[in-house]
Tab-separated table of C-alpha atoms in Angstrom:
chain	number	residue	atom	x	y	z
A	1	MET	CA	27.252	-4.129	-36.911
A	2	PHE	CA	29.906	-5.963	-35.187
A	3	PHE	CA	32.457	-4.887	-37.783
A	4	GLY	CA	31.486	-1.284	-37.167
A	5	GLY	CA	31.794	-1.688	-33.411
A	6	SER	CA	35.320	-3.472	-33.738
A	7	MET	CA	36.457	-0.361	-35.807
A	8	ALA	CA	35.122	1.918	-33.261
A	9	CYS	CA	36.926	0.121	-30.491
A	10	CYS	CA	40.233	0.228	-32.343
A	11	VAL	CA	40.076	3.841	-33.184
A	12	LEU	CA	39.218	4.575	-29.602
A	13	GLN	CA	42.147	2.620	-28.320
A	14	ILE	CA	44.706	4.096	-30.778
A	15	THR	CA	43.471	7.540	-29.924
A	16	ALA	CA	43.728	6.910	-26.213
A	17	LEU	CA	47.055	5.514	-26.728
A	18	ILE	CA	48.202	8.603	-28.699
A	19	PHE	CA	46.675	10.937	-25.978
A	20	GLY	CA	48.558	8.988	-23.302
A	21	GLY	CA	51.843	8.915	-25.133
A	22	VAL	CA	51.829	12.643	-25.780
A	23	GLY	CA	50.637	13.113	-22.193
A	24	MET	CA	53.430	10.951	-20.838
A	25	VAL	CA	55.988	12.985	-22.811
A	26	GLY	CA	54.640	16.326	-21.791
A	27	THR	CA	54.609	15.359	-18.057
A	28	LEU	CA	58.303	14.379	-18.522
A	29	ALA	CA	58.964	17.808	-20.244
A	30	ALA	CA	56.975	19.766	-17.803
A	31	THR	CA	58.972	18.111	-14.919
A	32	VAL	CA	62.546	18.991	-16.217
A	33	MET	CA	61.598	22.314	-17.703
A	34	PRO	CA	62.840	25.316	-15.739
A	35	GLN	CA	60.061	27.738	-17.106
A	36	TRP	CA	57.623	27.268	-14.228
A	37	LYS	CA	57.789	30.883	-13.074
A	38	VAL	CA	59.289	33.602	-15.468
A	39	SER	CA	60.197	37.176	-14.393
A	40	ALA	CA	57.383	39.535	-14.892
A	41	HIS	CA	58.229	42.726	-16.736
A	42	ILE	CA	56.235	45.410	-15.464
A	43	GLY	CA	56.672	49.010	-16.251
A	44	SER	CA	57.440	51.286	-19.276
A	45	ASN	CA	60.835	50.042	-19.929
A	46	ILE	CA	60.794	48.048	-23.252
A	47	ILE	CA	64.465	47.030	-22.993
A	48	VAL	CA	64.827	43.860	-20.954
A	49	PHE	CA	68.240	42.789	-20.179
A	50	GLU	CA	67.607	39.556	-18.385
A	51	ASN	CA	64.938	36.979	-17.904
A	52	ILE	CA	64.607	34.840	-14.812
A	53	TRP	CA	63.232	31.235	-14.929
A	54	GLU	CA	62.423	29.174	-11.827
A	55	GLY	CA	61.690	25.392	-12.081
A	56	LEU	CA	61.282	22.355	-9.851
A	57	TRP	CA	65.114	21.601	-10.176
A	58	MET	CA	67.010	24.744	-11.222
A	59	ASN	CA	66.715	28.429	-11.974
A	60	CYS	CA	68.127	30.042	-14.918
A	61	VAL	CA	68.883	33.593	-16.076
A	62	SER	CA	69.025	34.691	-19.656
A	63	LEU	CA	71.071	37.737	-20.597
A	64	MET	CA	69.698	39.532	-23.503
A	65	GLY	CA	68.571	36.268	-24.962
A	66	ILE	CA	72.043	35.267	-25.920
A	67	LYS	CA	73.564	33.756	-22.699
A	68	LEU	CA	71.987	31.418	-20.624
A	69	GLN	CA	73.014	30.407	-17.104
A	70	CYS	CA	71.402	27.697	-15.045
A	71	LYS	CA	72.104	26.709	-11.469
A	72	PHE	CA	70.650	23.669	-9.686
A	73	TYR	CA	69.376	24.163	-6.204
A	74	GLY	CA	71.763	23.477	-3.545
A	75	SER	CA	70.607	21.995	-0.290
A	76	ILE	CA	67.281	20.084	-0.461
A	77	LEU	CA	66.537	20.790	3.100
A	78	ALA	CA	66.640	24.434	2.351
A	79	LEU	CA	63.880	24.132	-0.207
A	80	PRO	CA	60.223	25.087	0.587
A	81	PRO	CA	58.222	22.126	1.495
A	82	THR	CA	55.699	22.904	-1.460
A	83	LEU	CA	58.555	22.485	-3.797
A	84	GLU	CA	59.558	19.260	-2.412
A	85	ALA	CA	55.873	18.139	-2.561
A	86	PHE	CA	55.807	19.241	-6.193
A	87	ARG	CA	58.996	17.404	-7.109
A	88	ALA	CA	57.751	14.135	-5.553
A	89	LEU	CA	54.196	14.575	-7.103
A	90	MET	CA	55.706	15.151	-10.698
A	91	CYS	CA	58.222	12.310	-10.305
A	92	ILE	CA	55.471	9.870	-9.193
A	93	ALA	CA	53.361	11.168	-12.325
A	94	VAL	CA	56.251	10.416	-14.634
A	95	ILE	CA	56.626	6.901	-13.432
A	96	LEU	CA	52.919	6.306	-13.518
A	97	SER	CA	52.610	7.570	-16.883
A	98	ILE	CA	55.287	5.188	-18.303
A	99	ILE	CA	53.618	2.339	-16.349
A	100	SER	CA	50.078	3.413	-17.916
A	101	PHE	CA	51.557	3.463	-21.482
A	102	LEU	CA	53.054	0.005	-21.169
A	103	MET	CA	49.846	-1.353	-19.787
A	104	ALA	CA	47.916	0.131	-22.545
A	105	ILE	CA	50.217	-1.414	-25.051
A	106	VAL	CA	49.715	-4.906	-23.561
A	107	GLY	CA	46.023	-4.353	-23.349
A	108	MET	CA	46.024	-3.613	-27.055
A	109	LYS	CA	48.096	-6.762	-27.798
A	110	TYR	CA	45.598	-8.850	-25.842
A	111	THR	CA	42.528	-7.368	-27.393
A	112	HIS	CA	43.710	-8.305	-30.788
A	113	ARG	CA	45.276	-11.717	-30.092
A	114	THR	CA	43.051	-13.185	-27.283
A	115	LYS	CA	39.556	-11.840	-27.952
A	116	GLU	CA	38.107	-15.009	-26.371
A	117	ASP	CA	39.596	-14.192	-22.859
A	118	ALA	CA	37.636	-11.124	-21.832
A	119	GLN	CA	38.802	-11.133	-18.440
A	120	SER	CA	42.472	-10.505	-19.264
A	121	ILE	CA	41.372	-7.765	-21.542
A	122	SER	CA	39.479	-6.124	-18.810
A	123	ILE	CA	42.287	-6.204	-16.433
A	124	PHE	CA	44.903	-4.628	-18.630
A	125	ILE	CA	42.531	-2.137	-20.117
A	126	LEU	CA	40.930	-0.941	-16.819
A	127	ALA	CA	44.345	-0.866	-15.094
A	128	ALA	CA	45.644	1.438	-18.015
A	129	GLY	CA	42.654	3.656	-17.634
A	130	ILE	CA	42.633	4.156	-14.017
A	131	THR	CA	46.434	4.757	-13.863
A	132	PHE	CA	46.108	7.382	-16.627
A	133	LEU	CA	43.416	9.203	-14.649
A	134	LEU	CA	45.456	9.208	-11.493
A	135	THR	CA	48.417	10.375	-13.330
A	136	GLY	CA	46.676	13.272	-14.773
A	137	ILE	CA	45.268	14.323	-11.335
A	138	LEU	CA	48.819	14.012	-9.988
A	139	VAL	CA	50.145	16.472	-12.774
A	140	LEU	CA	47.171	18.931	-12.374
A	141	ILE	CA	47.797	19.310	-8.602
A	142	PRO	CA	51.353	20.992	-8.568
A	143	VAL	CA	50.783	22.757	-11.926
A	144	SER	CA	47.404	24.608	-10.779
A	145	TRP	CA	48.760	25.330	-7.351
A	146	THR	CA	51.764	26.857	-8.734
A	147	GLY	CA	49.600	28.752	-11.209
A	148	GLY	CA	47.479	29.974	-8.497
A	149	ILE	CA	50.374	31.221	-6.293
A	150	ILE	CA	51.871	33.233	-9.349
A	151	ILE	CA	48.617	34.876	-9.964
A	152	ARG	CA	47.898	35.670	-6.249
A	153	ASP	CA	51.472	37.174	-5.849
A	154	PHE	CA	51.220	39.124	-9.110
A	155	TYR	CA	48.009	40.861	-7.981
A	156	ASP	CA	49.257	41.337	-4.451
A	157	PRO	CA	50.433	44.989	-3.871
A	158	LYS	CA	52.604	43.923	-0.953
A	159	VAL	CA	54.831	41.849	-3.219
A	160	PRO	CA	57.820	43.811	-4.626
A	161	THR	CA	57.765	44.265	-8.358
A	162	THR	CA	61.123	42.375	-8.688
A	163	LEU	CA	59.643	39.174	-7.027
A	164	LYS	CA	56.492	39.116	-9.170
A	165	ARG	CA	56.468	36.169	-11.677
A	166	GLU	CA	54.237	35.154	-14.687
A	167	LEU	CA	53.125	31.680	-15.827
A	168	GLY	CA	56.012	29.942	-17.491
A	169	ALA	CA	55.669	27.761	-20.639
A	170	ALA	CA	55.915	24.442	-18.309
A	171	LEU	CA	52.830	25.175	-16.573
A	172	TYR	CA	50.781	25.140	-20.172
A	173	VAL	CA	52.688	21.956	-20.939
A	174	GLY	CA	51.599	20.373	-17.697
A	175	TRP	CA	48.009	21.492	-18.149
A	176	VAL	CA	47.798	20.079	-21.671
A	177	SER	CA	49.651	16.957	-20.535
A	178	ALA	CA	47.065	16.480	-17.708
A	179	ALA	CA	44.065	16.945	-19.896
A	180	LEU	CA	45.588	14.455	-22.368
A	181	LEU	CA	46.026	11.935	-19.609
A	182	ILE	CA	42.703	12.429	-18.108
A	183	ALA	CA	41.074	11.960	-21.624
A	184	ALA	CA	43.106	8.943	-22.277
A	185	GLY	CA	42.113	7.147	-18.990
A	186	ALA	CA	38.282	8.056	-19.561
A	187	MET	CA	38.726	6.480	-23.164
A	188	TYR	CA	40.171	3.398	-21.672
A	189	CYS	CA	37.516	3.106	-18.893
A	190	ILE	CA	34.783	3.591	-21.657
A	191	PHE	CA	36.377	0.876	-23.747
A	192	TRP	CA	36.469	-1.519	-20.936
A	193	CYS	CA	32.820	-0.832	-19.924
A	194	TRP	CA	31.707	-1.444	-23.519
A	195	GLY	CA	33.864	-4.528	-23.902
A	196	ASP	CA	32.671	-5.943	-20.746
A	197	ARG	CA	29.049	-5.412	-21.360
A	198	SER	CA	29.196	-6.551	-25.020
A	199	SER	CA	31.182	-9.679	-23.968
A	200	LYS	CA	28.321	-10.581	-21.525
A	201	CYS	CA	25.768	-10.045	-24.076
A	202	ARG	CA	27.581	-11.922	-26.838
A	203	TYR	CA	28.486	-14.959	-24.221
A	204	PRO	CA	25.932	-14.927	-21.578
A	205	SER	CA	26.986	-18.539	-20.733
A	206	LEU	CA	30.641	-18.228	-20.757
A	207	SER	CA	31.253	-17.338	-17.148
A	208	ARG	CA	28.760	-20.021	-16.004
A	209	HIS	CA	30.543	-22.584	-18.155
A	210	ARG	CA	33.843	-21.530	-16.717
A	211	LEU	CA	32.614	-21.757	-13.056
A	212	ARG	CA	31.173	-25.357	-13.583
A	213	LYS	CA	33.748	-28.093	-13.198
A	214	PRO	CA	32.846	-31.527	-14.126
A	215	ASP	CA	32.358	-34.055	-11.273
A	216	LEU	CA	34.883	-36.872	-12.466
A	217	ALA	CA	34.315	-38.925	-9.360
A	218	GLY	CA	30.375	-38.676	-9.850
A	219	VAL	CA	30.880	-39.828	-13.510
A	220	SER	CA	33.184	-42.741	-12.575
A	221	SER	CA	30.944	-43.967	-9.747
A	222	GLN	CA	27.913	-43.701	-12.161
A	223	SER	CA	29.866	-45.825	-14.902
A	224	VAL	CA	30.849	-48.409	-12.420
A	225	HIS	CA	27.286	-48.840	-11.039
A	226	ALA	CA	26.138	-49.094	-14.608
A	227	TYR	CA	28.736	-51.771	-15.454
A	228	VAL	CA	27.801	-53.914	-12.579
């Protein structure tokens, strides 16, 4: 029974680590990709000469799918406040995803090498799980917000056709990455809850034994009185 539980824990940790690693790479890719907004081709003209991409850091123009020209945004102060906020959220998400992935690796290392110390295992695993969950939420906010703006402007008759955009590939990468990060965080939190409960059931007197310190002064005084 214990062997089956250990195998299930190993599979859960490895699966969560893979999800977290893929989500980390996807978060970085979605941050740097320019295909957040792509030009919408509305009308009967099937010949498209150029495609416009708009990202967090640059916009690109693809001419007939042959020549690609990209230009970084010039002044930071001239950018819309929402774009600046999305930049900040995605950069924070990239940093947190890397930290979460490293903490998950350390947590797995302690799980296999120091099974007798349940407290250190719980700290690393729980920290990785919470940080993965927070990272997934941070990725989900700018991606979903941008998607909502695109859909709203697409069906708004007041917006000119030339300014209408469609959902870009970076948004789909962001949604998948957010889902993987949230799944990884949930798995690590479940593993922590299971490990903490099983350690308490397996070693019910471990915490009491650690908290109880021997009274050396009392022992020495008793030995002296006994000697006299």
